[in-house]
């Protein structure tokens, strides 16, 4: 049977037709007339998404991981102590990058499926009376476990400590509120292929005044990632080396769509989609990996039922209905599956994925009543209207 393909992974995410069309145009000279005004428009719009007036938005042709690395190499020196708050795979990655650059890494790890505790952070920072910790690194939304940290509270817990604070908001920015200046983040990084609704290939680093202070003494080696080089070009609405021009065309269009919908409406839409999924999950006799109170609005991590491998659920969805959902990473492989609902995602999409998930589970022998999950999702939607 003919099937349309549906993508429900937490990045790369579906691309709106408007964005696709905006990218499907002839190449222009990035050093020529016209480029600067496009780039300036993009930077100004991005500042609104980050909610910053003080940070410089550094644009790299890179994956999100590149943006994470850029944040780190531009602030620290070998041997600097950094406190890495990790609630999963991507938090651990912040630690791995730091270790690779010879930083003295202290991990503050929390059980997968839980969020980081601001009080614990505050206690650790109060004990650091000699201010040996130079940087505090954290994840906004831990994509691997479907948990959103209370970044506002975590940043507030850092208030009386001089260390620079960096937030990996790769799967959050543009879908979950970030108030960079107000909340006191010095660096916020993201990637293009998640909530920003464009293909992979752009890494963004919002680099604030205190990050620039740290830059002055930072001795980690850098060339491609050198923030000062990017800034020097940025002041002329230019780039130090060839930017991902097509993706920037797409980004400009996506940012227009974001402005039209409004950030608050976008945050609310993601919360609604997550609520639909959670209601259906519970009605299908499934369990979330995280506690509902910290469960992400952009990706829902669901435990495979006893006796069923999550990979078989993914396989059946993919092979029978052309629907792709994500699996678990590392030791969660086979144990959980994840439904991404970020970026260009709407209630109708949720009905699609939940309907076929219900059918697949039913056929795999999981005990549920056909239609119960969908009914629960419909009820959430009707109540929200
Ligand atoms: C996707 C993701 C990354 C990595 O992005 P890449 O583009 O794959 O390098 C980092 N952190 C979080 C939280 C993510 O969701």
mmCIF file with all atom_site columns, C-alpha atoms and ligand atoms in Angstrom, residues 10 62-66 68 90 93 139-143 168-171 191 193-194, ligand 1:
data_model
loop_
_atom_site.group_PDB
_atom_site.id
_atom_site.type_symbol
_atom_site.label_atom_id
_atom_site.label_alt_id
_atom_site.label_comp_id
_atom_site.label_asym_id
_atom_site.label_entity_id
_atom_site.label_seq_id
_atom_site.pdbx_PDB_ins_code
_atom_site.Cartn_x
_atom_site.Cartn_y
_atom_site.Cartn_z
_atom_site.occupancy
_atom_site.B_iso_or_equiv
_atom_site.pdbx_formal_charge
_atom_site.auth_seq_id
_atom_site.auth_comp_id
_atom_site.auth_asym_id
_atom_site.auth_atom_id
_atom_site.pdbx_PDB_model_num
ATOM   1  C CA . UNK A 1 10  ? 13.632 14.799 17.947 1.00 0.00 ? 10  UNK A CA 1
ATOM   2  C CA . UNK A 1 62  ? 28.002 23.103 11.950 1.00 0.00 ? 62  UNK A CA 1
ATOM   3  C CA . UNK A 1 63  ? 26.009 20.540 13.882 1.00 0.00 ? 63  UNK A CA 1
ATOM   4  C CA . UNK A 1 64  ? 24.715 21.374 17.332 1.00 0.00 ? 64  UNK A CA 1
ATOM   5  C CA . UNK A 1 65  ? 27.708 19.607 18.843 1.00 0.00 ? 65  UNK A CA 1
ATOM   6  C CA . UNK A 1 66  ? 29.937 22.095 17.056 1.00 0.00 ? 66  UNK A CA 1
ATOM   7  C CA . UNK A 1 68  ? 28.648 23.203 22.111 1.00 0.00 ? 68  UNK A CA 1
ATOM   8  C CA . UNK A 1 90  ? 23.747 15.200 25.931 1.00 0.00 ? 90  UNK A CA 1
ATOM   9  C CA . UNK A 1 93  ? 28.602 15.137 25.955 1.00 0.00 ? 93  UNK A CA 1
ATOM   10 C CA . UNK A 1 139 ? 21.344 21.047 29.216 1.00 0.00 ? 139 UNK A CA 1
ATOM   11 C CA . UNK A 1 140 ? 18.008 22.778 28.751 1.00 0.00 ? 140 UNK A CA 1
ATOM   12 C CA . UNK A 1 141 ? 16.087 19.843 27.337 1.00 0.00 ? 141 UNK A CA 1
ATOM   13 C CA . UNK A 1 142 ? 17.689 16.393 27.618 1.00 0.00 ? 142 UNK A CA 1
ATOM   14 C CA . UNK A 1 143 ? 16.567 14.861 24.363 1.00 0.00 ? 143 UNK A CA 1
ATOM   15 C CA . UNK A 1 168 ? 22.855 23.552 25.624 1.00 0.00 ? 168 UNK A CA 1
ATOM   16 C CA . UNK A 1 169 ? 19.449 24.474 24.233 1.00 0.00 ? 169 UNK A CA 1
ATOM   17 C CA . UNK A 1 170 ? 19.813 22.458 21.025 1.00 0.00 ? 170 UNK A CA 1
ATOM   18 C CA . UNK A 1 171 ? 16.429 20.752 21.287 1.00 0.00 ? 171 UNK A CA 1
ATOM   19 C CA . UNK A 1 191 ? 21.280 23.748 16.232 1.00 0.00 ? 191 UNK A CA 1
ATOM   20 C CA . UNK A 1 193 ? 17.467 20.893 12.781 1.00 0.00 ? 193 UNK A CA 1
ATOM   21 C CA . UNK A 1 194 ? 15.263 20.821 15.856 1.00 0.00 ? 194 UNK A CA 1
HETATM 22 C C1 . LIG B 2 .   ? 20.461 17.048 19.072 1.00 0.00 ? 1   LIG B C1 1
HETATM 23 C C2 . LIG B 2 .   ? 21.135 17.538 20.299 1.00 0.00 ? 1   LIG B C2 1
HETATM 24 C C3 . LIG B 2 .   ? 22.499 17.829 20.346 1.00 0.00 ? 1   LIG B C3 1
HETATM 25 C C4 . LIG B 2 .   ? 23.434 17.513 19.205 1.00 0.00 ? 1   LIG B C4 1
HETATM 26 O O1 . LIG B 2 .   ? 23.136 18.108 18.033 1.00 0.00 ? 1   LIG B O1 1
HETATM 27 P P1 . LIG B 2 .   ? 23.887 17.590 16.721 1.00 0.00 ? 1   LIG B P1 1
HETATM 28 O O2 . LIG B 2 .   ? 23.419 18.545 15.690 1.00 0.00 ? 1   LIG B O2 1
HETATM 29 O O3 . LIG B 2 .   ? 23.487 16.182 16.497 1.00 0.00 ? 1   LIG B O3 1
HETATM 30 O O4 . LIG B 2 .   ? 25.347 17.710 16.986 1.00 0.00 ? 1   LIG B O4 1
HETATM 31 C C5 . LIG B 2 .   ? 23.022 18.347 21.501 1.00 0.00 ? 1   LIG B C5 1
HETATM 32 N N1 . LIG B 2 .   ? 22.262 18.561 22.581 1.00 0.00 ? 1   LIG B N1 1
HETATM 33 C C6 . LIG B 2 .   ? 20.949 18.287 22.586 1.00 0.00 ? 1   LIG B C6 1
HETATM 34 C C7 . LIG B 2 .   ? 20.175 18.553 23.818 1.00 0.00 ? 1   LIG B C7 1
HETATM 35 C C8 . LIG B 2 .   ? 20.340 17.765 21.452 1.00 0.00 ? 1   LIG B C8 1
HETATM 36 O O5 . LIG B 2 .   ? 19.045 17.479 21.466 1.00 0.00 ? 1   LIG B O5 1
#
